[in-house]
GROMACS .gro file of N, CA and C in nm:
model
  510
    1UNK      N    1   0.082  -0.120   0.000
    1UNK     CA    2   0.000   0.000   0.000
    1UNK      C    3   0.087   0.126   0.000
    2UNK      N    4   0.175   0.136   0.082
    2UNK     CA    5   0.265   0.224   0.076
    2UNK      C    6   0.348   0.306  -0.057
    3UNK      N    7   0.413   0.119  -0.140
    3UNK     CA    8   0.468   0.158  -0.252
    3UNK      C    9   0.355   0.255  -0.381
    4UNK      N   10   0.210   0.246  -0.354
    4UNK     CA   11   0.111   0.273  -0.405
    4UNK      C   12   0.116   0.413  -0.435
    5UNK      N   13   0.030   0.462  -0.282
    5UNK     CA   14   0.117   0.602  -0.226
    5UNK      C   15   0.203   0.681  -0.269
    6UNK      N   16   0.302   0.624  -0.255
    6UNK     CA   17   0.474   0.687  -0.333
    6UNK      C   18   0.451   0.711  -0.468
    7UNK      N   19   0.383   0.624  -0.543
    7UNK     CA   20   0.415   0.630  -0.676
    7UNK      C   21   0.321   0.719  -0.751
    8UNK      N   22   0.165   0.762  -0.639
    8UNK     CA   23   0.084   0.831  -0.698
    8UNK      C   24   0.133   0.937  -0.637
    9UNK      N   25   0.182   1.005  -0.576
    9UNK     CA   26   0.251   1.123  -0.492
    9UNK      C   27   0.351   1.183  -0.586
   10UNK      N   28   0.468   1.090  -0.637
   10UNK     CA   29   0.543   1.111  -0.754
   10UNK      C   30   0.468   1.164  -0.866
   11UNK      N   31   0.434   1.087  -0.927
   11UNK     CA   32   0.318   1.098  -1.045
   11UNK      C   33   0.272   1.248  -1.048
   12UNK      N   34   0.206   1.262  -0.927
   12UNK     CA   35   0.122   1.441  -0.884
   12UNK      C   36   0.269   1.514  -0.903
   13UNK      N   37   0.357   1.520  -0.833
   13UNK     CA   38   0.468   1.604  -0.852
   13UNK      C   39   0.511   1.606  -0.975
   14UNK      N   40   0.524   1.508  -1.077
   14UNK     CA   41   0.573   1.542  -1.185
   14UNK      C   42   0.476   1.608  -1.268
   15UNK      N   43   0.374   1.633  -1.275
   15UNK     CA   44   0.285   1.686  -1.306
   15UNK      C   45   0.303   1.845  -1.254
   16UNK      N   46   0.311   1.846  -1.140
   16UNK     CA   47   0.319   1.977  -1.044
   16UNK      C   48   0.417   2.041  -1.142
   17UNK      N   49   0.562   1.965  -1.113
   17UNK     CA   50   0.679   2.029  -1.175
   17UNK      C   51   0.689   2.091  -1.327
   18UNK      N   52   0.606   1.935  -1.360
   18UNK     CA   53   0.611   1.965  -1.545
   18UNK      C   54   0.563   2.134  -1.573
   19UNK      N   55   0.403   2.134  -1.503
   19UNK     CA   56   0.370   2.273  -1.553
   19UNK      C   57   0.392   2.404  -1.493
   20UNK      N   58   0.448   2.355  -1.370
   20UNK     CA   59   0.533   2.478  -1.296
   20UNK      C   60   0.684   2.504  -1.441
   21UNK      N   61   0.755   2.415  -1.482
   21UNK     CA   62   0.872   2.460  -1.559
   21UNK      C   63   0.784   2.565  -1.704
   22UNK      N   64   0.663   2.507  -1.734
   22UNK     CA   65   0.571   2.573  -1.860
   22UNK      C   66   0.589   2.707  -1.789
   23UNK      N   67   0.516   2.735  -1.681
   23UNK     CA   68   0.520   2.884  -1.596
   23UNK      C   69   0.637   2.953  -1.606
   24UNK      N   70   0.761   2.885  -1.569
   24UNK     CA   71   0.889   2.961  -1.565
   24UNK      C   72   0.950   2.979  -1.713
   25UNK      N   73   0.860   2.984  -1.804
   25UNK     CA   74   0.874   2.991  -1.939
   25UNK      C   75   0.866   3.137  -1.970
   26UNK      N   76   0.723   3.204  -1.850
   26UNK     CA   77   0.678   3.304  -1.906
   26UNK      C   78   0.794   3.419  -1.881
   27UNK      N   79   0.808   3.518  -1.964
   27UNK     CA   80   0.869   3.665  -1.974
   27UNK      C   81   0.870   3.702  -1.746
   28UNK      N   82   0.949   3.708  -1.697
   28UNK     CA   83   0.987   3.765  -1.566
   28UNK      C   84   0.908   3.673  -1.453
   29UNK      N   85   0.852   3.519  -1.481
   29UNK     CA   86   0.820   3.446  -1.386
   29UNK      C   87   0.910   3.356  -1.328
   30UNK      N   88   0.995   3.327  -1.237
   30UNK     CA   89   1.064   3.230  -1.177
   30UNK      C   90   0.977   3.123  -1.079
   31UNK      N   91   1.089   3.046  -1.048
   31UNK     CA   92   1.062   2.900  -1.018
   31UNK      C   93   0.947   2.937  -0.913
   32UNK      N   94   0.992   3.021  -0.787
   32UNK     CA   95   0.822   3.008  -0.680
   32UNK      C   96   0.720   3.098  -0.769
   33UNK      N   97   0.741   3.165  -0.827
   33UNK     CA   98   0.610   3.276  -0.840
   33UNK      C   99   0.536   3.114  -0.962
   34UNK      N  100   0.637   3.049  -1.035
   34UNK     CA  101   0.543   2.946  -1.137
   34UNK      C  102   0.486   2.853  -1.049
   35UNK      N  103   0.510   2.814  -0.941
   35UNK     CA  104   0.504   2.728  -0.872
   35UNK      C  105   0.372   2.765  -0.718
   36UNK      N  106   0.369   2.870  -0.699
   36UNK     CA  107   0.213   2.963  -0.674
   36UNK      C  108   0.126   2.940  -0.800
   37UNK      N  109   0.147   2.989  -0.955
   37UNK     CA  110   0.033   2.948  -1.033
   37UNK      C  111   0.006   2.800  -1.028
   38UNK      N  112   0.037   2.744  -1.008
   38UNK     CA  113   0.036   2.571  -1.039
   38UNK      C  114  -0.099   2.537  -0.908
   39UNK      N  115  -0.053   2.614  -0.771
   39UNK     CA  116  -0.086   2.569  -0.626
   39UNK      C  117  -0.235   2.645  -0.644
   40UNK      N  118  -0.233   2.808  -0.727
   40UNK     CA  119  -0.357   2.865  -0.717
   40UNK      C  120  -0.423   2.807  -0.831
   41UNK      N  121  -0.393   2.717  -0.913
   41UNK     CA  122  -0.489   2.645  -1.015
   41UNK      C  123  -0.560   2.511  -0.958
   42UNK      N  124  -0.456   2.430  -0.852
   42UNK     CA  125  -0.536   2.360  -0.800
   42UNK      C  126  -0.623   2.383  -0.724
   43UNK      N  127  -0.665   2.478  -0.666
   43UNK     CA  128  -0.749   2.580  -0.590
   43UNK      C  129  -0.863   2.567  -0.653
   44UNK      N  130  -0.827   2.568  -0.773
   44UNK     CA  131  -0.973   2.623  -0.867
   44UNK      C  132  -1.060   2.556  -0.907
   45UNK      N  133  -1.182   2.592  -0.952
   45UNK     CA  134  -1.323   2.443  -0.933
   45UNK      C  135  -1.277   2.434  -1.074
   46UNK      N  136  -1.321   2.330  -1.155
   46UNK     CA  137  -1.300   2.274  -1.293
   46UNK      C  138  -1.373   2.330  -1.390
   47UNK      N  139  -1.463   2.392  -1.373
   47UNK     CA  140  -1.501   2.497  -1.423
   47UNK      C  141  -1.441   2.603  -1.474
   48UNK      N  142  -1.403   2.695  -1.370
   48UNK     CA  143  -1.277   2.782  -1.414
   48UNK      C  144  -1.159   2.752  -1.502
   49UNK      N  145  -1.015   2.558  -1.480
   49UNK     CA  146  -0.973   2.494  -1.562
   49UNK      C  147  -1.043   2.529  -1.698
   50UNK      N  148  -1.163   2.500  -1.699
   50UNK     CA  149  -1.254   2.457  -1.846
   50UNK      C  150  -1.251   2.608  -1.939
   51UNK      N  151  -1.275   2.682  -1.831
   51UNK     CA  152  -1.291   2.829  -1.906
   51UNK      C  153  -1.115   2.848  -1.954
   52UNK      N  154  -1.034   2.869  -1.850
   52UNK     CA  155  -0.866   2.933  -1.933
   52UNK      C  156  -0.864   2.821  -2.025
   53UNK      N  157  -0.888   2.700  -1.997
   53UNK     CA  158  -0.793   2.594  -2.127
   53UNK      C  159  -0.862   2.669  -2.246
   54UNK      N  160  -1.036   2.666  -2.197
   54UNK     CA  161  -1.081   2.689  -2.373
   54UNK      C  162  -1.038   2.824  -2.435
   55UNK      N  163  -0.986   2.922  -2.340
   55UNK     CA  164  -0.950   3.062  -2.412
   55UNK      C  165  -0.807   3.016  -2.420
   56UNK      N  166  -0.721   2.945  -2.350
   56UNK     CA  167  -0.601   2.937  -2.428
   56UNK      C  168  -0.620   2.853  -2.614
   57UNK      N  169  -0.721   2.796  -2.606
   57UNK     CA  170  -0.700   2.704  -2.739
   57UNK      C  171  -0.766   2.828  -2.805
   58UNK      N  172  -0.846   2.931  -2.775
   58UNK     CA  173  -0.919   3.007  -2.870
   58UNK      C  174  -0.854   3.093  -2.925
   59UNK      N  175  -0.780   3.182  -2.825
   59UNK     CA  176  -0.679   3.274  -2.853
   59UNK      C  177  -0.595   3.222  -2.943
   60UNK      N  178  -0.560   3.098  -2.960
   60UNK     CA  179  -0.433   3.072  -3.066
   60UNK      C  180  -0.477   3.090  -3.197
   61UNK      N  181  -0.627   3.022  -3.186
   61UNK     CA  182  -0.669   3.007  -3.283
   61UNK      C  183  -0.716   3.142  -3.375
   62UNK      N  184  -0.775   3.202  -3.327
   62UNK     CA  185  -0.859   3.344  -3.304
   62UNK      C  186  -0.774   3.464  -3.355
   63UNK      N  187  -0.635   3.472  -3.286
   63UNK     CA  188  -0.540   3.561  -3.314
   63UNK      C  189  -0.450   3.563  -3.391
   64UNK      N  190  -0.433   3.655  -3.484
   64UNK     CA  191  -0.297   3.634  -3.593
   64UNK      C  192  -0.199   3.760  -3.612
   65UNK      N  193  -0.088   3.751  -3.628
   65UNK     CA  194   0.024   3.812  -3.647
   65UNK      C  195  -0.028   3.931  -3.756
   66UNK      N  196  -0.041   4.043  -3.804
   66UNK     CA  197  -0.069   4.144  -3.883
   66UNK      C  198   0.089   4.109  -3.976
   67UNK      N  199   0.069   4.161  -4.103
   67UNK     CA  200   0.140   4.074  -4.199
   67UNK      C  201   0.269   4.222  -4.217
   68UNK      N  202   0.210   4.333  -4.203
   68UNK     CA  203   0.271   4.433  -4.240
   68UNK      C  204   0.356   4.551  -4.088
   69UNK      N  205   0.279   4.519  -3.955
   69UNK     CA  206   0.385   4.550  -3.833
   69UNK      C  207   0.393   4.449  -3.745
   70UNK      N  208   0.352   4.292  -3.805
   70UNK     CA  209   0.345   4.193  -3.727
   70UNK      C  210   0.312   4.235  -3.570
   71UNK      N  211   0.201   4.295  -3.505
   71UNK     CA  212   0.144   4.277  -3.415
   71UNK      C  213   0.107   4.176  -3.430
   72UNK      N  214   0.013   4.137  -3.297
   72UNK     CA  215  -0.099   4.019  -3.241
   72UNK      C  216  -0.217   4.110  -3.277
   73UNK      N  217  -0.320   4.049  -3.344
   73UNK     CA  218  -0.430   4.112  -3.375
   73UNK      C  219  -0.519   4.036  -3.372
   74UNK      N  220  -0.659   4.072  -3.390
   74UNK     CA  221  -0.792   3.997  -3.400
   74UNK      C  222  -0.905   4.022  -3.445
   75UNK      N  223  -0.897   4.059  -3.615
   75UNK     CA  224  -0.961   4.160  -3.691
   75UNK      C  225  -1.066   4.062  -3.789
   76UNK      N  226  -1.101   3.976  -3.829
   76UNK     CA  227  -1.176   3.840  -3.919
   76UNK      C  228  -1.080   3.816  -4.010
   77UNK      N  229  -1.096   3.833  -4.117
   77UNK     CA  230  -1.014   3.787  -4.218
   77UNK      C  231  -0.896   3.863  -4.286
   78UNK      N  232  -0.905   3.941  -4.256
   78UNK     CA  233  -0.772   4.060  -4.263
   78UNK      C  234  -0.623   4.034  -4.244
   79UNK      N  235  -0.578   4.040  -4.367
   79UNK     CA  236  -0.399   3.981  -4.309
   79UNK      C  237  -0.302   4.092  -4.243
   80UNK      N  238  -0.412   4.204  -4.231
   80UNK     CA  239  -0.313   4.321  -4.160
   80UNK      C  240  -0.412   4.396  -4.050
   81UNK      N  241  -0.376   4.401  -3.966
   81UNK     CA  242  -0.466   4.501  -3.835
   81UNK      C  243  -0.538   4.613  -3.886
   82UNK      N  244  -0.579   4.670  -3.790
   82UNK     CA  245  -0.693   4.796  -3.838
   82UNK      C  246  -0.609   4.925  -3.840
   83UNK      N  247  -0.487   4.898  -3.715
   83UNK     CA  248  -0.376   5.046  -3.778
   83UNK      C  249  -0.326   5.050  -3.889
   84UNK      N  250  -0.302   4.936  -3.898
   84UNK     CA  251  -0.150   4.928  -4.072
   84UNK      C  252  -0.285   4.980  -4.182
   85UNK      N  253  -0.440   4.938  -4.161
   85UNK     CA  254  -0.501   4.949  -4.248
   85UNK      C  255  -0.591   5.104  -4.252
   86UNK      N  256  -0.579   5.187  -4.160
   86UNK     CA  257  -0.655   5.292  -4.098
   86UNK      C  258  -0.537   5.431  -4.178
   87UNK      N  259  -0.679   5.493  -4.280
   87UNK     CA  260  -0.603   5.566  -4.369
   87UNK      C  261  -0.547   5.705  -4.295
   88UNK      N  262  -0.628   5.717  -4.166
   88UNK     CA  263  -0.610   5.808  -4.103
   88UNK      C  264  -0.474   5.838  -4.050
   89UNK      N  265  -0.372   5.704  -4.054
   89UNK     CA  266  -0.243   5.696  -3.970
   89UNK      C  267  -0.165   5.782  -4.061
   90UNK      N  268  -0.053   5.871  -4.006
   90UNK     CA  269   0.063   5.926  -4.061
   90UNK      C  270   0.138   5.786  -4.144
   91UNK      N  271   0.144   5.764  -4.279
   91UNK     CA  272   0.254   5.685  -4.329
   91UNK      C  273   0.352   5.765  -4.359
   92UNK      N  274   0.425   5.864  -4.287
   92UNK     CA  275   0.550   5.902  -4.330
   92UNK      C  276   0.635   5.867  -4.181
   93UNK      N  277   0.545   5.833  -4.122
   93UNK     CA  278   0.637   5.798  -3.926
   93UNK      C  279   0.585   5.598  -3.962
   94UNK      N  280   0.757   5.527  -3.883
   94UNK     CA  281   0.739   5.438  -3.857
   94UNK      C  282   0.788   5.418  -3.702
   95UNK      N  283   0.722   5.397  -3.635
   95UNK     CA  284   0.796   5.361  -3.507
   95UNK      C  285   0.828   5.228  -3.455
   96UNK      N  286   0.940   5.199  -3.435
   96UNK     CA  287   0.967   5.021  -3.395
   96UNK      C  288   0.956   5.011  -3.239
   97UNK      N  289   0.901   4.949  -3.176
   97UNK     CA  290   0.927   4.900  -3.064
   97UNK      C  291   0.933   4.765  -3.059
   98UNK      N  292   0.965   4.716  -2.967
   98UNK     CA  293   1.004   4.570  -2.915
   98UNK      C  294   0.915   4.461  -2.916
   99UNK      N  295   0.768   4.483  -2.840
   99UNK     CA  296   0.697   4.386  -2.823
   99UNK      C  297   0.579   4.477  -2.794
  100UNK      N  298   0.465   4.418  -2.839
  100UNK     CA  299   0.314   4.411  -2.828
  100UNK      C  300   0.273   4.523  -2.750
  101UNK      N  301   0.332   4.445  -2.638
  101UNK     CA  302   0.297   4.549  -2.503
  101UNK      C  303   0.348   4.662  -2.480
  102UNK      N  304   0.463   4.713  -2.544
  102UNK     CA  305   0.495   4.815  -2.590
  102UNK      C  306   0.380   4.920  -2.689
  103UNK      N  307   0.346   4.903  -2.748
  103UNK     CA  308   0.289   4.902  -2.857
  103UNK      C  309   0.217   4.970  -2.810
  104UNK      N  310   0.112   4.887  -2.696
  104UNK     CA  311  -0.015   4.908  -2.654
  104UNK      C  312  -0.015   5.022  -2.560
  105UNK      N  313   0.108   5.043  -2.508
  105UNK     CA  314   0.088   5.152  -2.398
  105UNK      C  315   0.098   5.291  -2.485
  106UNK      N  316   0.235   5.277  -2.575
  106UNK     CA  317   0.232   5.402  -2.684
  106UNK      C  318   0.028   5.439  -2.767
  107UNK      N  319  -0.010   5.321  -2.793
  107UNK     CA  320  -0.140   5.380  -2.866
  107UNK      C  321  -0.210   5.420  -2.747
  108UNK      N  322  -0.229   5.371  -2.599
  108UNK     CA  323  -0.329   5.392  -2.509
  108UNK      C  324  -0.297   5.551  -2.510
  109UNK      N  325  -0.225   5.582  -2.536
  109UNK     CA  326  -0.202   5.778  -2.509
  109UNK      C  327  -0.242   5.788  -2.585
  110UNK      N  328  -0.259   5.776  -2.713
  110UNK     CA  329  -0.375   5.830  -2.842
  110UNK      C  330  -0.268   6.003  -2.869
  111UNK      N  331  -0.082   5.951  -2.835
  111UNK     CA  332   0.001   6.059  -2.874
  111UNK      C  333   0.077   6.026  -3.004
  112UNK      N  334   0.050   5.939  -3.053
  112UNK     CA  335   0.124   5.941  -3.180
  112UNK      C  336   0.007   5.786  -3.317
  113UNK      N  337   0.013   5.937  -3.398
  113UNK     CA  338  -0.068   5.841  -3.495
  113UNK      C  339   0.016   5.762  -3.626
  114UNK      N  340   0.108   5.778  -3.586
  114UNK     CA  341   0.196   5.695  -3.745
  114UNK      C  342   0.174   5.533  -3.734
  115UNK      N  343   0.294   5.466  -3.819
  115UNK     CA  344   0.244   5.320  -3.831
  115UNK      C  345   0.398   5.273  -3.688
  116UNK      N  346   0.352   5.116  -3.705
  116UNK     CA  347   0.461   5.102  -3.554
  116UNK      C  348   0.468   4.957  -3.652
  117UNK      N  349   0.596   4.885  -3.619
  117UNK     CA  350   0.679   4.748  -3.659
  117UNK      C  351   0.682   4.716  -3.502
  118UNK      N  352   0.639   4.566  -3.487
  118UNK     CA  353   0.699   4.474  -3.350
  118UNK      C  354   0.813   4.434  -3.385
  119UNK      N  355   0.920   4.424  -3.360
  119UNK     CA  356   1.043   4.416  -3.317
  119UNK      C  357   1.030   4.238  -3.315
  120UNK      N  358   1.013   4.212  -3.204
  120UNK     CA  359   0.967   4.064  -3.164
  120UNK      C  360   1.077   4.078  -3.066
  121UNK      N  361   1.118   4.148  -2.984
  121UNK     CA  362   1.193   4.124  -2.863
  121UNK      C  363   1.323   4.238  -2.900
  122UNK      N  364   1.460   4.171  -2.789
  122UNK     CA  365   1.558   4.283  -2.812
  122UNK      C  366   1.682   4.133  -2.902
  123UNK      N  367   1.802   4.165  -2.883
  123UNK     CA  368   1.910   4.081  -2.930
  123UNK      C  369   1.989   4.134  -2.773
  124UNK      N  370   2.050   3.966  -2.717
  124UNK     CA  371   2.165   3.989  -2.616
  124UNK      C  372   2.251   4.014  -2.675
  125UNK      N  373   2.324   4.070  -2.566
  125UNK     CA  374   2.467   4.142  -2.658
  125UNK      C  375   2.587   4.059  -2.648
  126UNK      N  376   2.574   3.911  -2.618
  126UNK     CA  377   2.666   3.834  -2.689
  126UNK      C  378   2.607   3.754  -2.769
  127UNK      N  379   2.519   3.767  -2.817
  127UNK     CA  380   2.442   3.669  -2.939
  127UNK      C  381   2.516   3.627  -3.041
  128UNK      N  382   2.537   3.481  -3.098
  128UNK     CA  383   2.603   3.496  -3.215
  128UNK      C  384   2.530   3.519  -3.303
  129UNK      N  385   2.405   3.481  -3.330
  129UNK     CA  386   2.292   3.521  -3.422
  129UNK      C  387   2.155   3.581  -3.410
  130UNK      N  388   2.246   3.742  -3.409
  130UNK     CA  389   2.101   3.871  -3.345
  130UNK      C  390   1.986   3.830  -3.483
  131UNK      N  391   2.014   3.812  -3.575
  131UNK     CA  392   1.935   3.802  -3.670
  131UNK      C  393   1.788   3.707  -3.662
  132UNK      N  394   1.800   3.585  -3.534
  132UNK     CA  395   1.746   3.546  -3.515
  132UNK      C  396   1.635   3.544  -3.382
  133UNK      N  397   1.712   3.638  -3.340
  133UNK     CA  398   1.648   3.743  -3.217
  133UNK      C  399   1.498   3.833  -3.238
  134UNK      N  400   1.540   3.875  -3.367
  134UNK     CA  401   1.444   3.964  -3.414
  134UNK      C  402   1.387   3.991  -3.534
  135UNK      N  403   1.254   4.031  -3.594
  135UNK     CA  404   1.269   4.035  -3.717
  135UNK      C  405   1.328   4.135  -3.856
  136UNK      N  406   1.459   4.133  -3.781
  136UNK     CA  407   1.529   4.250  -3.871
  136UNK      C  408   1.489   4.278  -4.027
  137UNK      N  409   1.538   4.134  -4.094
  137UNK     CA  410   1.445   4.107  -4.255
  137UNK      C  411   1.317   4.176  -4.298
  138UNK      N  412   1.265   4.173  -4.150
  138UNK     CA  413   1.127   4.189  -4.218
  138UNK      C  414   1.076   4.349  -4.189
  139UNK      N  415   1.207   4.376  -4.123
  139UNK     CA  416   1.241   4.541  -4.108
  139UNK      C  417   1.274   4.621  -4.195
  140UNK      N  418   1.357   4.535  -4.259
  140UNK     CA  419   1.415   4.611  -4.406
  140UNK      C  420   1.359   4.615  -4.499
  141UNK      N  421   1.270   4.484  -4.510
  141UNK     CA  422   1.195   4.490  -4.631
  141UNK      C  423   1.058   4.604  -4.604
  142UNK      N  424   1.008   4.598  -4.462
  142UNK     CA  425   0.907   4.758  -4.441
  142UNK      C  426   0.960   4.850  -4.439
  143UNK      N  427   1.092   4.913  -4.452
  143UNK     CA  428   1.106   5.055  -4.461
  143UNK      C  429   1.143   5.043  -4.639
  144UNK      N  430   1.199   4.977  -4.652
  144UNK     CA  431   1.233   4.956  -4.864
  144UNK      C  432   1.045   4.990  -4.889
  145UNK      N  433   0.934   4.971  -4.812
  145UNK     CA  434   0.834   4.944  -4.890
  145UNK      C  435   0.757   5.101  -4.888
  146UNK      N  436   0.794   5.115  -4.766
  146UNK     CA  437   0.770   5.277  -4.678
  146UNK      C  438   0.813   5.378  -4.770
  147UNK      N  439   0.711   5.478  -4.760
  147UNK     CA  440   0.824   5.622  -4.803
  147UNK      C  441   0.787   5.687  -4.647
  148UNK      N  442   0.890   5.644  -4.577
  148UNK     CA  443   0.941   5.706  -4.399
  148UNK      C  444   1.002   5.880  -4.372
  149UNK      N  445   0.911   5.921  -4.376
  149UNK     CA  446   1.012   6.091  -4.321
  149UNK      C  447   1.068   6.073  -4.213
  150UNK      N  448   1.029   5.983  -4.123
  150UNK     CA  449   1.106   5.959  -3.980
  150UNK      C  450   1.061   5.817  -3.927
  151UNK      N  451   1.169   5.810  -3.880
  151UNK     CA  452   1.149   5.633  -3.790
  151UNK      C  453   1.209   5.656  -3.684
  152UNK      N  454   1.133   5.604  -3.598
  152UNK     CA  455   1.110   5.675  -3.474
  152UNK      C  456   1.163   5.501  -3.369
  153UNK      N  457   1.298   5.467  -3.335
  153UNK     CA  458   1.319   5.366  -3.238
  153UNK      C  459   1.285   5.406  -3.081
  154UNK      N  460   1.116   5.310  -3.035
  154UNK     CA  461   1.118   5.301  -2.914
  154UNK      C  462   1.133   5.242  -2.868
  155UNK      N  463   1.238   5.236  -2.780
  155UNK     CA  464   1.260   5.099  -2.696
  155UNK      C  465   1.313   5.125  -2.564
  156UNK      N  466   1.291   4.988  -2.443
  156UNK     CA  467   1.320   5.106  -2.355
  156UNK      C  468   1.491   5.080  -2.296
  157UNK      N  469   1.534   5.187  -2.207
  157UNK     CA  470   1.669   5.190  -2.174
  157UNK      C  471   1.730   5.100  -2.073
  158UNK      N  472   1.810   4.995  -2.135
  158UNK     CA  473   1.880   4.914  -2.066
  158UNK      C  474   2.015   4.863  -2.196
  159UNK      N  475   2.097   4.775  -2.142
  159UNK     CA  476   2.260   4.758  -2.212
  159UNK      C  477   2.166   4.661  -2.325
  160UNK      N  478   2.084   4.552  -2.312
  160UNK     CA  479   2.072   4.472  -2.404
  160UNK      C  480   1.983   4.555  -2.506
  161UNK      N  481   1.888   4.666  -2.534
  161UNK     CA  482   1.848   4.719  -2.599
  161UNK      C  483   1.891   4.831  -2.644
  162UNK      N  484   2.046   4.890  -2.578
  162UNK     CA  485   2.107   4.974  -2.669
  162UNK      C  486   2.178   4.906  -2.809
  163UNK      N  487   2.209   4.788  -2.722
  163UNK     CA  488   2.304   4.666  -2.833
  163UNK      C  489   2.205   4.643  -2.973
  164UNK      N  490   2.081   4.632  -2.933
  164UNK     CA  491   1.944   4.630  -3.024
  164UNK      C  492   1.946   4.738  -3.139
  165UNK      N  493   1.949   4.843  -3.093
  165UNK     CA  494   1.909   4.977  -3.100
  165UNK      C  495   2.037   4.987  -3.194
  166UNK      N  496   2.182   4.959  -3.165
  166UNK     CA  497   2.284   5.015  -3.280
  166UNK      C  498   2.304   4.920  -3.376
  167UNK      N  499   2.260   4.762  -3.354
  167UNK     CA  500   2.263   4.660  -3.439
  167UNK      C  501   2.151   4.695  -3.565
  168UNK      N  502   2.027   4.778  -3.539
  168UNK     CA  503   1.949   4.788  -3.610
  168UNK      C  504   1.990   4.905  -3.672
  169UNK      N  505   2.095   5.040  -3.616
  169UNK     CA  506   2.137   5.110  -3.703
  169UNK      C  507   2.192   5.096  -3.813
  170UNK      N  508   2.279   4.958  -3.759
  170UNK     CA  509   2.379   4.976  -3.900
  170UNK      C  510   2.377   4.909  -4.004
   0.00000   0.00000   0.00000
């Protein structure tokens, strides 16, 4: 009975662990803070489970990359968001920032109407291949497509995003 015990106890922990390491996946979560989501999910009636799983499978499904500043978007059939497509925007400003959430705080001010490129993150500054860090390619090929009076790099201030910031200068 014992060996029983042990082995379903194990079993639960590897389970525990498995999706606690998924948690420490996310952008600034470490091992206890993933390991609290794991403890406050078992908390939760199956119901709730039922609701995040089905918006995690929906959201994947639901949401697509905009083809022209590769945001996350969620527009029907549209291969480009409602900014890249909104005649109202300045196309002579491009502004790059890093990630999404960037993005979102610059439009929540409703202070700048030009078009914006996601970045898709920064490049470390011993990378051997920044190229794969970010979507530089697909940087060059939007300003070659642009007629840009100004491009505007926001990003914010730290050593790995200055390294970003002059790799994309040159």
């Amino acid at each position: 009975m014992n060996l029983m015990l042990g082995a379903e106890t194990t079993k639960i922990m590897d389970r525990i662990s498995k999706l606690t390491e998924y948690f420490r996946e996310f952008p600034g979560i470490g091992p206890r803070q993933a390991r609290r989501f794991v403890y406050f999910l078992l908390t939760r009636n199956t119901s709730y489970l039922d609701e995040i799983s089905k918006l995690i499978l929906e959201i994947k499904k639901n949401v697509k990359i905009c083809s022209s500043c590769f945001r996350f978007y969620q527009d029907g059939d549209t291969k480009i968001c409602h900014i890249c497509s909104d005649k109202n925007r300045d196309i002579s400003q491009l502004m790059i920032v890093s990630r999404d959430a960037d993005f979102e705080v610059i439009e929540k001010s409703k202070s700048y109407i030009g078009l914006y490129f996601i970045l898709g993150g920064t490049i470390p500054i011993l990378d051997k291949e920044p190229e794969k860090k970010v979507r530089l390619k697909e940087l060059m090929e939007r300003i070659k497509k642009g007629q840009f009076k100004e491009i505007i790099l926001s990003l914010n201030a730290n050593a790995e995003v200055e390294h970003t910031a002059d790799f994309i200068r040159n």
